[in-house]
């Protein structure tokens, strides 16, 4: 197929007709051959990727009826507890994310990407070491088992509803209406708002002029076989200490291009020119041992150029962590040299700023030729990286199709959103999508109930999930043998695989250390989920008890310090000033009956509200404050008429770069759509704003139940 070399085959798995899952997009499944066959196949692989891009199918619509459905969101969340993260986690969650920071650990997270840097496969009977596991994870997309999954409706009938996580109130009095947010991610666009308050847009694909940059020839001067040998040398995959490349056309210019190509494409390798039997060879070798790959070469970077290349990343249907891992694999560098201000969720078109240490704009721009659904542009060199939490927020463009509300209903709903806002609940994706909510695991961690933590993560679950996870859980329930259960997992970088690997390493009597193998960010997601669960419930009680006005005993922030509203001071504040605490050892609670509600809820969960410090420092909760009502900024909307449900209703940044004219709408059409634009600060959920407009339940469980009935 497509000129595939011997030892490879390609298979395209096309979507089921009505299965509303990310797997609906056509997927490329690659069977791993011997190493040398990989480079021979890359040309065919790129051809196939291009073919798939042209042939990609659209996904079916999902109807959102008031009180019955949900939207899979791409919100902007950067919780204060997580804002200190500086590096990209090597284990990338792929489910339940909320946009800027992941909110629920994955069931089977994969690191997608090409097989070119994949490590060699290992026998199933082996329990991989941590170092081996990183190599193993590079090719998991190709190792995934074929499973005929149960229907998404069957899987989600055991999921959570809004009531389960304390989301019960609305602030507005308008009448709700129905709409459709298509399962196409192109109806949901997120633009990051940077430190300077400007909205990030991809507007320029050109590369900054730099005399130090190599020519474009560096990308074509090496043959596929030479690149394969250099890659194996770079990644220490053979016993060679150097690779010699003969210079066929022996000119100084040609030798210079080969030197530049090796140093640019294979960080960590040095080169020298040697004469051998009257012929010129460029010899590549390691300059700094096994650490050479992890650290960018210092001496080759011009002193006059900023150490960090900043760029705007446009991506479709890919979360930030997966995107960075994919970029790092194509560039053959470690992902922790990338920095960013916040993560963006998968099911959207998102635009954000990224910085990378000592990678040229030219190398980054070259990725535009070989990556699907990505564009990199607006390059600049700067002295400093980006830091988590530095962003001012995100700007959302959302289309709700086939709305049933009258123009007057839409006007009332949007004016209410603009003037009053919405309850700042943590959205449903904060709590996971499986039968075991993440807040339950977080509660067990805080209770120091490690056997329960292990059981909640590994026990068999109601509802459907990937076949290999079902087999893994069944094996665990039957044998309690972590090595045996691990052998059932082809994808070992999921949370279950990491915990089982830890149990194999440390034993069943040291669950704390075993759990510690899971990346810190993922572990903290569990306890942050519990904090969010408590906060949602308490805010609902606060609004139920006191309504939408400040009362004595409420909390407001003065700078970073929380203070109480006194009786004679109430008129100086509005509901938009009131904050509520996430439980922790460094917060105060309101001076009214909601304080007792906090204590009662934590006591019922066998937790001491007066002692939120944990014997393990990572799990000690300091707490934080969060506004209970958020009023979006830059709110605008329009109702448009259209006939074709598949046509895009606005242009993306890439459309604008390509000169595509904006869509023209008829005065009358078969359908009506509400196009909404609004900006939100970090740590807020766009789904909660949409919930307020439509007056609907946003849980995937309700969405799926309605969608199943609708499809019949």
PDB file of N, CA, C and O in Angstrom, residues 43-111:
ATOM      1  N   UNK A  43       8.735   8.016   4.073  1.00  0.00           N
ATOM      2  CA  UNK A  43       8.122   8.692   2.940  1.00  0.00           C
ATOM      3  C   UNK A  43       6.710   8.202   2.708  1.00  0.00           C
ATOM      4  O   UNK A  43       5.784   8.970   2.491  1.00  0.00           O
ATOM      5  N   UNK A  44       6.524   6.883   2.783  1.00  0.00           N
ATOM      6  CA  UNK A  44       5.185   6.319   2.624  1.00  0.00           C
ATOM      7  C   UNK A  44       4.260   6.768   3.729  1.00  0.00           C
ATOM      8  O   UNK A  44       3.083   7.028   3.516  1.00  0.00           O
ATOM      9  N   UNK A  45       4.825   6.839   4.936  1.00  0.00           N
ATOM     10  CA  UNK A  45       4.013   7.281   6.069  1.00  0.00           C
ATOM     11  C   UNK A  45       3.495   8.690   5.845  1.00  0.00           C
ATOM     12  O   UNK A  45       2.321   8.970   6.050  1.00  0.00           O
ATOM     13  N   UNK A  46       4.363   9.592   5.399  1.00  0.00           N
ATOM     14  CA  UNK A  46       3.931  10.965   5.171  1.00  0.00           C
ATOM     15  C   UNK A  46       2.905  11.034   4.038  1.00  0.00           C
ATOM     16  O   UNK A  46       1.963  11.826   4.091  1.00  0.00           O
ATOM     17  N   UNK A  47       3.093  10.211   3.004  1.00  0.00           N
ATOM     18  CA  UNK A  47       2.092  10.164   1.935  1.00  0.00           C
ATOM     19  C   UNK A  47       0.735   9.760   2.488  1.00  0.00           C
ATOM     20  O   UNK A  47      -0.290  10.329   2.150  1.00  0.00           O
ATOM     21  N   UNK A  48       0.755   8.724   3.321  1.00  0.00           N
ATOM     22  CA  UNK A  48      -0.504   8.247   3.871  1.00  0.00           C
ATOM     23  C   UNK A  48      -1.136   9.281   4.776  1.00  0.00           C
ATOM     24  O   UNK A  48      -2.343   9.493   4.764  1.00  0.00           O
ATOM     25  N   UNK A  49      -0.301   9.967   5.574  1.00  0.00           N
ATOM     26  CA  UNK A  49      -0.834  11.019   6.432  1.00  0.00           C
ATOM     27  C   UNK A  49      -1.500  12.104   5.606  1.00  0.00           C
ATOM     28  O   UNK A  49      -2.573  12.591   5.939  1.00  0.00           O
ATOM     29  N   UNK A  50      -0.860  12.489   4.501  1.00  0.00           N
ATOM     30  CA  UNK A  50      -1.461  13.488   3.638  1.00  0.00           C
ATOM     31  C   UNK A  50      -2.772  13.012   3.037  1.00  0.00           C
ATOM     32  O   UNK A  50      -3.744  13.743   2.939  1.00  0.00           O
ATOM     33  N   UNK A  51      -2.777  11.745   2.635  1.00  0.00           N
ATOM     34  CA  UNK A  51      -4.007  11.162   2.093  1.00  0.00           C
ATOM     35  C   UNK A  51      -5.122  11.187   3.125  1.00  0.00           C
ATOM     36  O   UNK A  51      -6.254  11.563   2.837  1.00  0.00           O
ATOM     37  N   UNK A  52      -4.779  10.786   4.353  1.00  0.00           N
ATOM     38  CA  UNK A  52      -5.788  10.779   5.413  1.00  0.00           C
ATOM     39  C   UNK A  52      -6.329  12.162   5.677  1.00  0.00           C
ATOM     40  O   UNK A  52      -7.500  12.352   5.969  1.00  0.00           O
ATOM     41  N   UNK A  53      -5.430  13.145   5.590  1.00  0.00           N
ATOM     42  CA  UNK A  53      -5.871  14.519   5.855  1.00  0.00           C
ATOM     43  C   UNK A  53      -6.954  14.932   4.872  1.00  0.00           C
ATOM     44  O   UNK A  53      -7.934  15.590   5.222  1.00  0.00           O
ATOM     45  N   UNK A  54      -6.786  14.487   3.596  1.00  0.00           N
ATOM     46  CA  UNK A  54      -7.782  14.843   2.592  1.00  0.00           C
ATOM     47  C   UNK A  54      -9.061  14.051   2.777  1.00  0.00           C
ATOM     48  O   UNK A  54     -10.152  14.539   2.522  1.00  0.00           O
ATOM     49  N   UNK A  55      -8.929  12.818   3.255  1.00  0.00           N
ATOM     50  CA  UNK A  55     -10.084  11.927   3.319  1.00  0.00           C
ATOM     51  C   UNK A  55     -10.760  11.913   4.682  1.00  0.00           C
ATOM     52  O   UNK A  55     -11.679  11.137   4.906  1.00  0.00           O
ATOM     53  N   UNK A  56     -10.302  12.759   5.607  1.00  0.00           N
ATOM     54  CA  UNK A  56     -10.836  12.715   6.978  1.00  0.00           C
ATOM     55  C   UNK A  56     -12.341  12.948   6.976  1.00  0.00           C
ATOM     56  O   UNK A  56     -12.844  13.845   6.330  1.00  0.00           O
ATOM     57  N   UNK A  57     -13.033  12.138   7.714  1.00  0.00           N
ATOM     58  CA  UNK A  57     -14.496  12.234   7.750  1.00  0.00           C
ATOM     59  C   UNK A  57     -14.959  13.115   8.875  1.00  0.00           C
ATOM     60  O   UNK A  57     -14.317  13.225   9.898  1.00  0.00           O
ATOM     61  N   UNK A  58     -16.115  13.730   8.675  1.00  0.00           N
ATOM     62  CA  UNK A  58     -16.720  14.543   9.726  1.00  0.00           C
ATOM     63  C   UNK A  58     -17.417  13.656  10.746  1.00  0.00           C
ATOM     64  O   UNK A  58     -17.792  12.527  10.463  1.00  0.00           O
ATOM     65  N   UNK A  59     -17.627  14.162  11.931  1.00  0.00           N
ATOM     66  CA  UNK A  59     -18.297  13.408  12.980  1.00  0.00           C
ATOM     67  C   UNK A  59     -19.773  13.778  13.045  1.00  0.00           C
ATOM     68  O   UNK A  59     -20.162  14.860  12.658  1.00  0.00           O
ATOM     69  N   UNK A  60     -20.574  12.891  13.584  1.00  0.00           N
ATOM     70  CA  UNK A  60     -22.008  13.180  13.692  1.00  0.00           C
ATOM     71  C   UNK A  60     -22.303  14.235  14.730  1.00  0.00           C
ATOM     72  O   UNK A  60     -21.550  14.439  15.664  1.00  0.00           O
ATOM     73  N   UNK A  61     -23.421  14.880  14.560  1.00  0.00           N
ATOM     74  CA  UNK A  61     -23.844  15.893  15.514  1.00  0.00           C
ATOM     75  C   UNK A  61     -24.380  15.241  16.779  1.00  0.00           C
ATOM     76  O   UNK A  61     -24.827  14.114  16.770  1.00  0.00           O
ATOM     77  N   UNK A  62     -24.339  16.002  17.867  1.00  0.00           N
ATOM     78  CA  UNK A  62     -24.939  15.559  19.123  1.00  0.00           C
ATOM     79  C   UNK A  62     -25.889  16.637  19.588  1.00  0.00           C
ATOM     80  O   UNK A  62     -25.504  17.790  19.714  1.00  0.00           O
ATOM     81  N   UNK A  63     -27.127  16.278  19.804  1.00  0.00           N
ATOM     82  CA  UNK A  63     -28.135  17.251  20.203  1.00  0.00           C
ATOM     83  C   UNK A  63     -28.026  17.545  21.681  1.00  0.00           C
ATOM     84  O   UNK A  63     -27.847  16.655  22.492  1.00  0.00           O
ATOM     85  N   UNK A  64     -28.113  18.801  22.018  1.00  0.00           N
ATOM     86  CA  UNK A  64     -28.065  19.226  23.412  1.00  0.00           C
ATOM     87  C   UNK A  64     -29.433  19.752  23.812  1.00  0.00           C
ATOM     88  O   UNK A  64     -29.818  20.841  23.432  1.00  0.00           O
ATOM     89  N   UNK A  65     -30.181  18.971  24.542  1.00  0.00           N
ATOM     90  CA  UNK A  65     -31.503  19.389  24.983  1.00  0.00           C
ATOM     91  C   UNK A  65     -31.429  19.889  26.412  1.00  0.00           C
ATOM     92  O   UNK A  65     -30.697  19.363  27.234  1.00  0.00           O
ATOM     93  N   UNK A  66     -32.208  20.878  26.695  1.00  0.00           N
ATOM     94  CA  UNK A  66     -32.197  21.463  28.027  1.00  0.00           C
ATOM     95  C   UNK A  66     -32.469  20.401  29.081  1.00  0.00           C
ATOM     96  O   UNK A  66     -33.391  19.622  28.997  1.00  0.00           O
ATOM     97  N   UNK A  67     -31.620  20.430  30.112  1.00  0.00           N
ATOM     98  CA  UNK A  67     -31.807  19.531  31.231  1.00  0.00           C
ATOM     99  C   UNK A  67     -31.390  18.100  30.960  1.00  0.00           C
ATOM    100  O   UNK A  67     -31.592  17.238  31.789  1.00  0.00           O
ATOM    101  N   UNK A  68     -30.761  17.823  29.784  1.00  0.00           N
ATOM    102  CA  UNK A  68     -30.501  16.422  29.498  1.00  0.00           C
ATOM    103  C   UNK A  68     -29.118  16.120  28.967  1.00  0.00           C
ATOM    104  O   UNK A  68     -28.790  14.968  28.804  1.00  0.00           O
ATOM    105  N   UNK A  69     -28.327  17.115  28.622  1.00  0.00           N
ATOM    106  CA  UNK A  69     -27.133  16.809  27.853  1.00  0.00           C
ATOM    107  C   UNK A  69     -25.908  17.566  28.314  1.00  0.00           C
ATOM    108  O   UNK A  69     -25.958  18.375  29.203  1.00  0.00           O
ATOM    109  N   UNK A  70     -24.784  17.271  27.615  1.00  0.00           N
ATOM    110  CA  UNK A  70     -23.529  17.907  28.003  1.00  0.00           C
ATOM    111  C   UNK A  70     -22.714  18.276  26.799  1.00  0.00           C
ATOM    112  O   UNK A  70     -22.960  17.836  25.703  1.00  0.00           O
ATOM    113  N   UNK A  71     -21.704  19.058  27.062  1.00  0.00           N
ATOM    114  CA  UNK A  71     -20.753  19.461  26.049  1.00  0.00           C
ATOM    115  C   UNK A  71     -19.382  19.027  26.509  1.00  0.00           C
ATOM    116  O   UNK A  71     -19.020  19.225  27.647  1.00  0.00           O
ATOM    117  N   UNK A  72     -18.620  18.428  25.617  1.00  0.00           N
ATOM    118  CA  UNK A  72     -17.243  18.125  25.993  1.00  0.00           C
ATOM    119  C   UNK A  72     -16.444  19.396  25.809  1.00  0.00           C
ATOM    120  O   UNK A  72     -16.379  19.958  24.729  1.00  0.00           O
ATOM    121  N   UNK A  73     -15.802  19.848  26.870  1.00  0.00           N
ATOM    122  CA  UNK A  73     -15.321  21.214  26.943  1.00  0.00           C
ATOM    123  C   UNK A  73     -13.831  21.319  26.712  1.00  0.00           C
ATOM    124  O   UNK A  73     -13.090  20.368  26.784  1.00  0.00           O
ATOM    125  N   UNK A  74     -13.406  22.524  26.450  1.00  0.00           N
ATOM    126  CA  UNK A  74     -11.995  22.838  26.288  1.00  0.00           C
ATOM    127  C   UNK A  74     -11.705  24.091  27.077  1.00  0.00           C
ATOM    128  O   UNK A  74     -11.298  25.112  26.532  1.00  0.00           O
ATOM    129  N   UNK A  75     -11.956  24.022  28.350  1.00  0.00           N
ATOM    130  CA  UNK A  75     -11.916  25.227  29.146  1.00  0.00           C
ATOM    131  C   UNK A  75     -10.517  25.562  29.595  1.00  0.00           C
ATOM    132  O   UNK A  75      -9.585  24.810  29.451  1.00  0.00           O
ATOM    133  N   UNK A  76     -10.421  26.734  30.221  1.00  0.00           N
ATOM    134  CA  UNK A  76      -9.138  27.235  30.662  1.00  0.00           C
ATOM    135  C   UNK A  76      -9.055  27.143  32.160  1.00  0.00           C
ATOM    136  O   UNK A  76      -9.681  27.896  32.858  1.00  0.00           O
ATOM    137  N   UNK A  77      -8.272  26.183  32.655  1.00  0.00           N
ATOM    138  CA  UNK A  77      -8.200  25.983  34.089  1.00  0.00           C
ATOM    139  C   UNK A  77      -6.750  25.968  34.520  1.00  0.00           C
ATOM    140  O   UNK A  77      -5.968  25.206  34.024  1.00  0.00           O
ATOM    141  N   UNK A  78      -6.392  26.819  35.449  1.00  0.00           N
ATOM    142  CA  UNK A  78      -5.049  26.824  36.014  1.00  0.00           C
ATOM    143  C   UNK A  78      -5.160  26.982  37.501  1.00  0.00           C
ATOM    144  O   UNK A  78      -4.943  28.050  38.040  1.00  0.00           O
ATOM    145  N   UNK A  79      -5.555  25.933  38.240  1.00  0.00           N
ATOM    146  CA  UNK A  79      -5.766  26.053  39.669  1.00  0.00           C
ATOM    147  C   UNK A  79      -4.519  26.539  40.375  1.00  0.00           C
ATOM    148  O   UNK A  79      -3.408  26.228  39.989  1.00  0.00           O
ATOM    149  N   UNK A  80      -4.714  27.319  41.444  1.00  0.00           N
ATOM    150  CA  UNK A  80      -3.591  27.880  42.168  1.00  0.00           C
ATOM    151  C   UNK A  80      -2.670  26.795  42.685  1.00  0.00           C
ATOM    152  O   UNK A  80      -1.446  26.966  42.703  1.00  0.00           O
ATOM    153  N   UNK A  81      -3.248  25.656  43.082  1.00  0.00           N
ATOM    154  CA  UNK A  81      -2.428  24.580  43.619  1.00  0.00           C
ATOM    155  C   UNK A  81      -1.494  24.018  42.556  1.00  0.00           C
ATOM    156  O   UNK A  81      -0.468  23.446  42.858  1.00  0.00           O
ATOM    157  N   UNK A  82      -1.884  24.170  41.249  1.00  0.00           N
ATOM    158  CA  UNK A  82      -1.104  23.555  40.184  1.00  0.00           C
ATOM    159  C   UNK A  82      -0.226  24.560  39.452  1.00  0.00           C
ATOM    160  O   UNK A  82       0.543  24.191  38.584  1.00  0.00           O
ATOM    161  N   UNK A  83      -0.331  25.819  39.807  1.00  0.00           N
ATOM    162  CA  UNK A  83       0.312  26.847  38.999  1.00  0.00           C
ATOM    163  C   UNK A  83       1.818  26.843  39.121  1.00  0.00           C
ATOM    164  O   UNK A  83       2.492  27.557  38.398  1.00  0.00           O
ATOM    165  N   UNK A  84       2.374  26.045  40.032  1.00  0.00           N
ATOM    166  CA  UNK A  84       3.817  26.007  40.206  1.00  0.00           C
ATOM    167  C   UNK A  84       4.498  25.052  39.237  1.00  0.00           C
ATOM    168  O   UNK A  84       5.713  24.956  39.214  1.00  0.00           O
ATOM    169  N   UNK A  85       3.704  24.316  38.437  1.00  0.00           N
ATOM    170  CA  UNK A  85       4.326  23.338  37.556  1.00  0.00           C
ATOM    171  C   UNK A  85       5.117  24.045  36.462  1.00  0.00           C
ATOM    172  O   UNK A  85       4.623  24.912  35.795  1.00  0.00           O
ATOM    173  N   UNK A  86       6.362  23.631  36.274  1.00  0.00           N
ATOM    174  CA  UNK A  86       7.218  24.286  35.308  1.00  0.00           C
ATOM    175  C   UNK A  86       7.574  23.389  34.129  1.00  0.00           C
ATOM    176  O   UNK A  86       8.062  23.863  33.131  1.00  0.00           O
ATOM    177  N   UNK A  87       7.393  22.076  34.282  1.00  0.00           N
ATOM    178  CA  UNK A  87       7.853  21.175  33.243  1.00  0.00           C
ATOM    179  C   UNK A  87       6.688  20.378  32.689  1.00  0.00           C
ATOM    180  O   UNK A  87       5.683  20.183  33.321  1.00  0.00           O
ATOM    181  N   UNK A  88       6.878  19.873  31.481  1.00  0.00           N
ATOM    182  CA  UNK A  88       5.861  19.037  30.864  1.00  0.00           C
ATOM    183  C   UNK A  88       5.996  17.636  31.412  1.00  0.00           C
ATOM    184  O   UNK A  88       7.060  17.054  31.420  1.00  0.00           O
ATOM    185  N   UNK A  89       4.887  17.103  31.886  1.00  0.00           N
ATOM    186  CA  UNK A  89       4.912  15.723  32.379  1.00  0.00           C
ATOM    187  C   UNK A  89       5.140  14.787  31.213  1.00  0.00           C
ATOM    188  O   UNK A  89       4.591  14.944  30.135  1.00  0.00           O
ATOM    189  N   UNK A  90       5.950  13.769  31.430  1.00  0.00           N
ATOM    190  CA  UNK A  90       6.203  12.791  30.383  1.00  0.00           C
ATOM    191  C   UNK A  90       5.005  11.873  30.164  1.00  0.00           C
ATOM    192  O   UNK A  90       4.900  11.198  29.170  1.00  0.00           O
ATOM    193  N   UNK A  91       4.126  11.798  31.159  1.00  0.00           N
ATOM    194  CA  UNK A  91       2.918  10.984  31.001  1.00  0.00           C
ATOM    195  C   UNK A  91       1.754  11.914  30.751  1.00  0.00           C
ATOM    196  O   UNK A  91       1.417  12.712  31.594  1.00  0.00           O
ATOM    197  N   UNK A  92       1.173  11.846  29.588  1.00  0.00           N
ATOM    198  CA  UNK A  92       0.237  12.871  29.171  1.00  0.00           C
ATOM    199  C   UNK A  92      -1.193  12.398  29.292  1.00  0.00           C
ATOM    200  O   UNK A  92      -1.619  11.535  28.542  1.00  0.00           O
ATOM    201  N   UNK A  93      -1.993  12.990  30.213  1.00  0.00           N
ATOM    202  CA  UNK A  93      -3.398  12.605  30.311  1.00  0.00           C
ATOM    203  C   UNK A  93      -4.137  12.906  29.028  1.00  0.00           C
ATOM    204  O   UNK A  93      -3.889  13.909  28.389  1.00  0.00           O
ATOM    205  N   UNK A  94      -5.047  12.046  28.676  1.00  0.00           N
ATOM    206  CA  UNK A  94      -5.822  12.253  27.463  1.00  0.00           C
ATOM    207  C   UNK A  94      -7.307  12.285  27.705  1.00  0.00           C
ATOM    208  O   UNK A  94      -8.069  12.439  26.775  1.00  0.00           O
ATOM    209  N   UNK A  95      -7.743  12.117  28.942  1.00  0.00           N
ATOM    210  CA  UNK A  95      -9.172  12.160  29.191  1.00  0.00           C
ATOM    211  C   UNK A  95      -9.491  13.108  30.314  1.00  0.00           C
ATOM    212  O   UNK A  95      -8.704  13.329  31.207  1.00  0.00           O
ATOM    213  N   UNK A  96     -10.669  13.644  30.253  1.00  0.00           N
ATOM    214  CA  UNK A  96     -11.170  14.434  31.368  1.00  0.00           C
ATOM    215  C   UNK A  96     -10.424  15.704  31.624  1.00  0.00           C
ATOM    216  O   UNK A  96     -10.359  16.193  32.733  1.00  0.00           O
ATOM    217  N   UNK A  97      -9.840  16.282  30.619  1.00  0.00           N
ATOM    218  CA  UNK A  97      -9.066  17.472  30.871  1.00  0.00           C
ATOM    219  C   UNK A  97      -9.925  18.696  30.771  1.00  0.00           C
ATOM    220  O   UNK A  97     -10.885  18.748  30.039  1.00  0.00           O
ATOM    221  N   UNK A  98      -9.481  19.731  31.467  1.00  0.00           N
ATOM    222  CA  UNK A  98     -10.298  20.918  31.491  1.00  0.00           C
ATOM    223  C   UNK A  98      -9.637  22.107  30.877  1.00  0.00           C
ATOM    224  O   UNK A  98     -10.087  23.203  31.000  1.00  0.00           O
ATOM    225  N   UNK A  99      -8.556  21.962  30.189  1.00  0.00           N
ATOM    226  CA  UNK A  99      -8.118  23.061  29.387  1.00  0.00           C
ATOM    227  C   UNK A  99      -6.778  23.583  29.724  1.00  0.00           C
ATOM    228  O   UNK A  99      -5.842  23.396  28.988  1.00  0.00           O
ATOM    229  N   UNK A 100      -6.605  24.306  30.798  1.00  0.00           N
ATOM    230  CA  UNK A 100      -5.287  24.803  31.133  1.00  0.00           C
ATOM    231  C   UNK A 100      -4.510  23.839  31.989  1.00  0.00           C
ATOM    232  O   UNK A 100      -3.319  23.708  31.849  1.00  0.00           O
ATOM    233  N   UNK A 101      -5.184  23.204  32.899  1.00  0.00           N
ATOM    234  CA  UNK A 101      -4.517  22.188  33.690  1.00  0.00           C
ATOM    235  C   UNK A 101      -5.395  20.960  33.687  1.00  0.00           C
ATOM    236  O   UNK A 101      -6.600  21.036  33.781  1.00  0.00           O
ATOM    237  N   UNK A 102      -4.765  19.794  33.625  1.00  0.00           N
ATOM    238  CA  UNK A 102      -5.543  18.578  33.602  1.00  0.00           C
ATOM    239  C   UNK A 102      -6.259  18.398  34.926  1.00  0.00           C
ATOM    240  O   UNK A 102      -5.712  18.652  35.970  1.00  0.00           O
ATOM    241  N   UNK A 103      -7.469  17.859  34.813  1.00  0.00           N
ATOM    242  CA  UNK A 103      -8.265  17.775  36.010  1.00  0.00           C
ATOM    243  C   UNK A 103      -8.608  16.376  36.430  1.00  0.00           C
ATOM    244  O   UNK A 103      -9.086  16.156  37.509  1.00  0.00           O
ATOM    245  N   UNK A 104      -8.395  15.417  35.556  1.00  0.00           N
ATOM    246  CA  UNK A 104      -8.660  14.051  35.974  1.00  0.00           C
ATOM    247  C   UNK A 104      -7.689  13.137  35.279  1.00  0.00           C
ATOM    248  O   UNK A 104      -7.424  13.279  34.104  1.00  0.00           O
ATOM    249  N   UNK A 105      -7.135  12.181  35.975  1.00  0.00           N
ATOM    250  CA  UNK A 105      -6.117  11.324  35.391  1.00  0.00           C
ATOM    251  C   UNK A 105      -6.681  10.449  34.298  1.00  0.00           C
ATOM    252  O   UNK A 105      -7.871  10.173  34.239  1.00  0.00           O
ATOM    253  N   UNK A 106      -5.818   9.993  33.411  1.00  0.00           N
ATOM    254  CA  UNK A 106      -6.273   9.191  32.288  1.00  0.00           C
ATOM    255  C   UNK A 106      -6.533   7.759  32.665  1.00  0.00           C
ATOM    256  O   UNK A 106      -5.987   7.234  33.613  1.00  0.00           O
ATOM    257  N   UNK A 107      -7.346   7.115  31.844  1.00  0.00           N
ATOM    258  CA  UNK A 107      -7.465   5.670  31.978  1.00  0.00           C
ATOM    259  C   UNK A 107      -6.415   4.988  31.128  1.00  0.00           C
ATOM    260  O   UNK A 107      -5.925   3.935  31.452  1.00  0.00           O
ATOM    261  N   UNK A 108      -6.109   5.588  30.011  1.00  0.00           N
ATOM    262  CA  UNK A 108      -5.145   4.938  29.128  1.00  0.00           C
ATOM    263  C   UNK A 108      -4.446   5.973  28.288  1.00  0.00           C
ATOM    264  O   UNK A 108      -4.510   5.986  27.088  1.00  0.00           O
ATOM    265  N   UNK A 109      -3.735   6.874  28.909  1.00  0.00           N
ATOM    266  CA  UNK A 109      -3.073   7.946  28.193  1.00  0.00           C
ATOM    267  C   UNK A 109      -2.000   7.432  27.273  1.00  0.00           C
ATOM    268  O   UNK A 109      -1.210   6.571  27.614  1.00  0.00           O
ATOM    269  N   UNK A 110      -1.941   7.982  26.064  1.00  0.00           N
ATOM    270  CA  UNK A 110      -0.922   7.596  25.101  1.00  0.00           C
ATOM    271  C   UNK A 110      -0.170   8.839  24.687  1.00  0.00           C
ATOM    272  O   UNK A 110      -0.664   9.932  24.715  1.00  0.00           O
ATOM    273  N   UNK A 111       1.056   8.631  24.234  1.00  0.00           N
ATOM    274  CA  UNK A 111       1.815   9.713  23.640  1.00  0.00           C
ATOM    275  C   UNK A 111       1.849   9.458  22.157  1.00  0.00           C
ATOM    276  O   UNK A 111       2.545   8.568  21.690  1.00  0.00           O
TER     277      UNK A 111
END
